[in-house]
Coordinates of C-alpha atoms in Angstrom, one line a residue:
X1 CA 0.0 0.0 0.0
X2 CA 1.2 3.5 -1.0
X3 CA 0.5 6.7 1.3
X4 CA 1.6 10.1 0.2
X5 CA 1.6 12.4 3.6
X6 CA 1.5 15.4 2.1
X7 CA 0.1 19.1 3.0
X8 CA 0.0 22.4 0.9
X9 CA 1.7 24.5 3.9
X10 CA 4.8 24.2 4.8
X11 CA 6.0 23.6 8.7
X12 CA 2.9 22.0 9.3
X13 CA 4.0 18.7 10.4
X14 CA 4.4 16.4 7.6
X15 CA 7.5 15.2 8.5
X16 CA 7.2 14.9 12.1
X17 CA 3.6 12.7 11.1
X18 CA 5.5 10.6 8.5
X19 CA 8.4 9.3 10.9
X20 CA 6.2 8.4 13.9
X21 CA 3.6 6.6 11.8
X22 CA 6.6 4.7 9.8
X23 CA 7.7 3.7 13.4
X24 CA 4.2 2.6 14.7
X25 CA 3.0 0.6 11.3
X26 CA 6.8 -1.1 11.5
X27 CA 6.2 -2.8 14.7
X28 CA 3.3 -4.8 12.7
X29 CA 4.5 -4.7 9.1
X30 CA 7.4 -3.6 6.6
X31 CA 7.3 -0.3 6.1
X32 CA 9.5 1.7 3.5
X33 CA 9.5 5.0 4.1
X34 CA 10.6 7.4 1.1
X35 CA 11.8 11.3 1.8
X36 CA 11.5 13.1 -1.8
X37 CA 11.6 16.4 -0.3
X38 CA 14.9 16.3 -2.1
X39 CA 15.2 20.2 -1.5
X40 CA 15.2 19.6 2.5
X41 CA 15.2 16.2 3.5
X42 CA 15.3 15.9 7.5
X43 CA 13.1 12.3 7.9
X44 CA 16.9 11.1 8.7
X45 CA 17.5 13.6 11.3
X46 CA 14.4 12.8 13.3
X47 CA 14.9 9.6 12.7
X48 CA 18.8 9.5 13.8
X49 CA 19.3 6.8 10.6
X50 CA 22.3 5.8 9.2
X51 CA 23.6 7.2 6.0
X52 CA 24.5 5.2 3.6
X53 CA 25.2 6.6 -0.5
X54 CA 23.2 4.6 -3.2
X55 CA 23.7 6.1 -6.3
X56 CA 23.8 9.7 -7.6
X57 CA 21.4 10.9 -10.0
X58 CA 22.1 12.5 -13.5
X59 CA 20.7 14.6 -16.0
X60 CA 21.2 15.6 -19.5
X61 CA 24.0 19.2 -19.5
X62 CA 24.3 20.0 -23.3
X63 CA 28.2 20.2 -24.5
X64 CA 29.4 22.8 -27.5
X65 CA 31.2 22.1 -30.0
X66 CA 32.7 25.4 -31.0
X67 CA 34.1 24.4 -34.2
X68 CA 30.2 23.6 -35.5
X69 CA 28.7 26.7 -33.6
X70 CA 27.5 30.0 -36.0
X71 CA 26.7 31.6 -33.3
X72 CA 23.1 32.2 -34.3
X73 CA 21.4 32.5 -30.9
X74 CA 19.2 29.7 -31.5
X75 CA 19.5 27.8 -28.4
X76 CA 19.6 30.6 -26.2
X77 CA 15.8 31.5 -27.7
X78 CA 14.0 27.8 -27.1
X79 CA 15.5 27.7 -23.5
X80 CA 13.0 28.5 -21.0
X81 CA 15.1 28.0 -18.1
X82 CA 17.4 30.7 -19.3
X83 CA 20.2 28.4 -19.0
X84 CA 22.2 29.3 -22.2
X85 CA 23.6 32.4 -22.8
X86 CA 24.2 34.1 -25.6
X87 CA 25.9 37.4 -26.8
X88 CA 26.0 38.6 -30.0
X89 CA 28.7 37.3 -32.2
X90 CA 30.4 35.3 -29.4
X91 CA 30.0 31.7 -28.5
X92 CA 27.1 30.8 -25.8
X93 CA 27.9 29.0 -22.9
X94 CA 25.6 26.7 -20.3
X95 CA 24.5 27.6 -16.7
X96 CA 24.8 24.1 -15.4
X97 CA 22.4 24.4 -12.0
X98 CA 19.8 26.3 -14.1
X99 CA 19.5 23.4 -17.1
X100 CA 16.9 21.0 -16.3
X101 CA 18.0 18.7 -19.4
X102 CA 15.2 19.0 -21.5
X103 CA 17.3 18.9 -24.7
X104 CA 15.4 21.8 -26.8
X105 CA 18.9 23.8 -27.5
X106 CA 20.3 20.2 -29.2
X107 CA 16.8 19.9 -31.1
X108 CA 16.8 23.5 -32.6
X109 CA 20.8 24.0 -32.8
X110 CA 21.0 24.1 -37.2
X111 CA 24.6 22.9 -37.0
X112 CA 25.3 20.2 -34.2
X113 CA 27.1 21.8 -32.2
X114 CA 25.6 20.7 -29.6
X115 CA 26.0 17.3 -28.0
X116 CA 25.0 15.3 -25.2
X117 CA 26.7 15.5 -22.0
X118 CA 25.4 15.3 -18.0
X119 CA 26.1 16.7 -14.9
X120 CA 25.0 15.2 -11.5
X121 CA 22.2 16.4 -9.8
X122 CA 21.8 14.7 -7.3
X123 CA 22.0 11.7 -4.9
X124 CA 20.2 8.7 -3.6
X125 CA 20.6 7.4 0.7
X126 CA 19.7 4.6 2.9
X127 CA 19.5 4.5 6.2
X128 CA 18.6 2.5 9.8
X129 CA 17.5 3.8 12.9
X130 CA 20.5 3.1 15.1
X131 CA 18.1 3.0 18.2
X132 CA 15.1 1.4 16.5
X133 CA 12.2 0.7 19.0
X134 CA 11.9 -3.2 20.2
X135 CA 9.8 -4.3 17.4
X136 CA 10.8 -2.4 14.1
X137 CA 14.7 -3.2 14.1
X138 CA 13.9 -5.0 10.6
X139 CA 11.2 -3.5 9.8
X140 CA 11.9 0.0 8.6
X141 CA 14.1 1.7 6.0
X142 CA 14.2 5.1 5.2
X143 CA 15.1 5.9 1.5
X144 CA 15.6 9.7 0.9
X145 CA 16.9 11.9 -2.2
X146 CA 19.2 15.1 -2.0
X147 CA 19.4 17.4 -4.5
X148 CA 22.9 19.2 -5.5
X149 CA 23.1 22.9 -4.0
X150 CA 22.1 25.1 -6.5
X151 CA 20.4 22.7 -8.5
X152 CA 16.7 23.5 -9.1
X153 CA 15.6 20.0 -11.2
X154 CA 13.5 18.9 -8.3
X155 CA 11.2 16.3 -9.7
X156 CA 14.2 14.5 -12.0
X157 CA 15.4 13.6 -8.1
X158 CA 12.3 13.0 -6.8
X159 CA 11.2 10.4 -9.5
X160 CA 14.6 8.7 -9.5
X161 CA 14.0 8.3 -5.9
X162 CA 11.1 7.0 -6.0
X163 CA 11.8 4.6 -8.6
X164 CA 15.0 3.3 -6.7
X165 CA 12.2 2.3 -3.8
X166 CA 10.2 1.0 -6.0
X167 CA 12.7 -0.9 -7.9
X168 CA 14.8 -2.7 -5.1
X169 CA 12.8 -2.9 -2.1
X170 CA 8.9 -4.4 -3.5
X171 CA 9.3 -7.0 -0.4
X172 CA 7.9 -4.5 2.2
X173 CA 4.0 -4.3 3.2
X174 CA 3.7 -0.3 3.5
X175 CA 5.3 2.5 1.2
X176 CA 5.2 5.7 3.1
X177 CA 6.4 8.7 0.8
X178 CA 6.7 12.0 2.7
X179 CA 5.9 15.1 0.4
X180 CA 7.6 18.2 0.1
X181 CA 5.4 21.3 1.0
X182 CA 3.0 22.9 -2.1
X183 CA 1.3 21.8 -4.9
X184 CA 4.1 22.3 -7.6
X185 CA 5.9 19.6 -10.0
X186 CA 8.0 17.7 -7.4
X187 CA 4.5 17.4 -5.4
X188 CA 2.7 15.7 -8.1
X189 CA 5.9 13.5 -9.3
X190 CA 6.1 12.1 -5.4
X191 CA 2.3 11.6 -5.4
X192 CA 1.7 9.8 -8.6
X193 CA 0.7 6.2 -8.2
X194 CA -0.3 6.4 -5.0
X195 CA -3.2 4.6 -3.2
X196 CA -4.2 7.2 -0.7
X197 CA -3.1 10.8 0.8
X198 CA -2.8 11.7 3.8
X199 CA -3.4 15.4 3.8
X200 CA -1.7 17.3 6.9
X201 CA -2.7 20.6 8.0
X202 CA -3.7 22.6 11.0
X203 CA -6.2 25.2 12.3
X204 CA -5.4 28.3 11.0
X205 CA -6.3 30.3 8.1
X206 CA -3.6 29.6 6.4
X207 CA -3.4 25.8 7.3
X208 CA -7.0 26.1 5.7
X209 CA -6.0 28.0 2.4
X210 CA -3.4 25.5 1.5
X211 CA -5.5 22.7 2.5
X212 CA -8.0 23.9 -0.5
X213 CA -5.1 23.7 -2.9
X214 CA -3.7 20.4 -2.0
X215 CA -7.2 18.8 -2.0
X216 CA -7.9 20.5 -5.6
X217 CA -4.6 18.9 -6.3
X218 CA -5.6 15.5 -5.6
X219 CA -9.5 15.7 -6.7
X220 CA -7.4 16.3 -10.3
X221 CA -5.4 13.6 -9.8
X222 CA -8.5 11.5 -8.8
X223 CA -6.2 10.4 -5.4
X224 CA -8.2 9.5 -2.5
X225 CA -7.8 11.9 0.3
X226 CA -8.3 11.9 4.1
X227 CA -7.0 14.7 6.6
X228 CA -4.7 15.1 9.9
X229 CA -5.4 17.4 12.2
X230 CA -2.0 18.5 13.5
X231 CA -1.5 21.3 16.6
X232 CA -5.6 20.6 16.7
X233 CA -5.7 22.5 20.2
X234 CA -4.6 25.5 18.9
X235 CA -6.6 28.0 16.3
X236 CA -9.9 28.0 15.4
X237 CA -10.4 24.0 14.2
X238 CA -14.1 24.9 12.8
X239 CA -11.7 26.2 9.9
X240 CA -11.0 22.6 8.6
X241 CA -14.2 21.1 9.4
X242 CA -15.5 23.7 6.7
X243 CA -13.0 22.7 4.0
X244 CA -13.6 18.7 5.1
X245 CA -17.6 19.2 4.6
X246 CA -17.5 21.2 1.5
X247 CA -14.4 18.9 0.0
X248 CA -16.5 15.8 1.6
X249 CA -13.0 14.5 2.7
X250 CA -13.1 13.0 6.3
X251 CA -10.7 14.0 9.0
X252 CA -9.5 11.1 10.1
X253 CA -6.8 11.8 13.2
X254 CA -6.0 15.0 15.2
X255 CA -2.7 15.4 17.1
X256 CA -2.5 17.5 19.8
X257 CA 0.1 20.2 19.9
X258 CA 1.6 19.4 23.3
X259 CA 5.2 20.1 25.3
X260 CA 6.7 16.2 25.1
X261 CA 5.9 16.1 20.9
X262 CA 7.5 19.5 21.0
X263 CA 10.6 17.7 23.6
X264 CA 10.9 14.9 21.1
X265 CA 10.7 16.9 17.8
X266 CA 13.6 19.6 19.3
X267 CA 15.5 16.7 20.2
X268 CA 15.5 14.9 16.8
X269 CA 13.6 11.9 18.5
X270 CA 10.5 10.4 16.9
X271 CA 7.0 11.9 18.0
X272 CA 5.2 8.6 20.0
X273 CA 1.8 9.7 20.9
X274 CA -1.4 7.4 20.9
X275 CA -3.7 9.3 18.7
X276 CA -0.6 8.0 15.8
X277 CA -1.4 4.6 17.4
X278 CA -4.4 4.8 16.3
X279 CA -3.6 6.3 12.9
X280 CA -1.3 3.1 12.4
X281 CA -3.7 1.0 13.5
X282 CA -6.6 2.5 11.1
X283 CA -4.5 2.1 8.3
X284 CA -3.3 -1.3 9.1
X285 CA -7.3 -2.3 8.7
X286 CA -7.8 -0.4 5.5
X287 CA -5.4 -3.1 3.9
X288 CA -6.5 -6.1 5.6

């Protein structure tokens, strides 16, 4: 089973939600839990995992060839990314961190000069809990994606990633993936193929805001969506229950915002609370 834990707003929680339910469901079942908020992954920080380098991930950096080039502008016009640059009557050169490797300057380039090189954008991690609780010590692995500083081809990481999981670990009973905050490309790309969304939010209006957006998202995507409550003591939570009735998407948890989840979270300890207990177990029944 597939659960994206996801959430328009950022800070809301996601994270924090995604490691203690990974923990809870793994002391019944296999659970692979997948970072692909490749931008700032910190599932392995609250976690305290080991670290372990899989692969790195590449992407197409065009090469010139300045022999061929007639410096006609060309490429510099079909990039949208504003990677190449050109000045008249001298040879253009590549931005590396700003190409996204979508090959239009080698498509549209009259001579050849262009050819086919790549840059790395990117790498792929592993990693254990090195105090794992008494019943998950096999149970969990966290897989997470980094992108390279500078680098803004998110959702080239985030689908390696995610095929990586996919392709070398089908053995475990639950495939957590934990969202990076928004509704943009990356968002989507971590989402797609999912069974089910956990949408994470909390009582304020803008917790409410980008709860509309993400549940739009996923109503297009024809995902099925339920929501967590998180800081649920704080705010005014009658803003949620609107979107939930006029979405007709049912709130299915609320965590309370309270000082030992704070302790835990500042800590970099996984949150251990029973209304995540009862998340796990909820889930656990959906699939049997």
């Amino acid at each position: 089973m597939k659960i994206a834990i996801t959430g328009g707003k950022g800070g809301t929680g996601k994270s924090t939600i995604s490691t203690a339910l990974a923990l809870e469901i793994a002391n019944y079942k296999k659970v692979l839990l997948v970072d692909v908020d490749v931008e700032c992954p910190d599932d392995h920080i609250i976690l305290s995992t080991t670290r372990e380098k899989l692969e790195d991930v590449y992407a197409l950096l065009p090469s010139f060839n300045q022999e061929k080039c007639l410096k006609c502008g060309r490429c510099a016009e079909v990039c949208k990314e504003n990677a190449v640059v050109f000045v008249k009557d001298r040879y253009p050169f590549i931005v590396s961190g700003q190409c996204n490797g979508c090959g239009a300057c080698l498509l549209t380039c009259p001579s050849g000069a262009l050819g086919e090189g790549q840059q790395v954008i990117g790498s792929i991690y592993q990693g254990k809990c090195q105090q794992p609780h008494e019943h998950e010590k096999d149970h969990l692995l966290l897989v997470w994606g980094e992108i390279e500083i500078g680098c803004e081809n998110t959702s080239l990481v985030v689908n390696a990633t995610r095929k990586y999981a996919t392709d070398h670990f089908s053995d475990y009973d639950y495939f957590l993936i934990d969202t990076a905050a928004g509704t943009h490309c990356n968002v989507i790309s971590a989402m797609l193929d999912a069974d089910l969304a956990l949408a994470v939010t909390e009582p304020t209006p803008l917790g409410k805001h980008d709860l509309e957006l993400i549940l739009q998202l996923l109503d297009i995507m024809q995902l099925p969506a339920q929501i967590i409550i998180n800081k649920s003591d704080i705010g005014d939570l009658n803003l949620i229950e609107e979107v939930s009735r006029d979405k007709n998407v049912p709130i299915i948890q609320k965590i309370p915002y309270e000082r030992n989840i704070l302790k835990k979270h500042s800590r970099g300890q996984p949150v251990v609370h029973k209304n995540i207990e009862e998340l796990a177990y909820s889930l656990i029944g959906m699939r049997t």
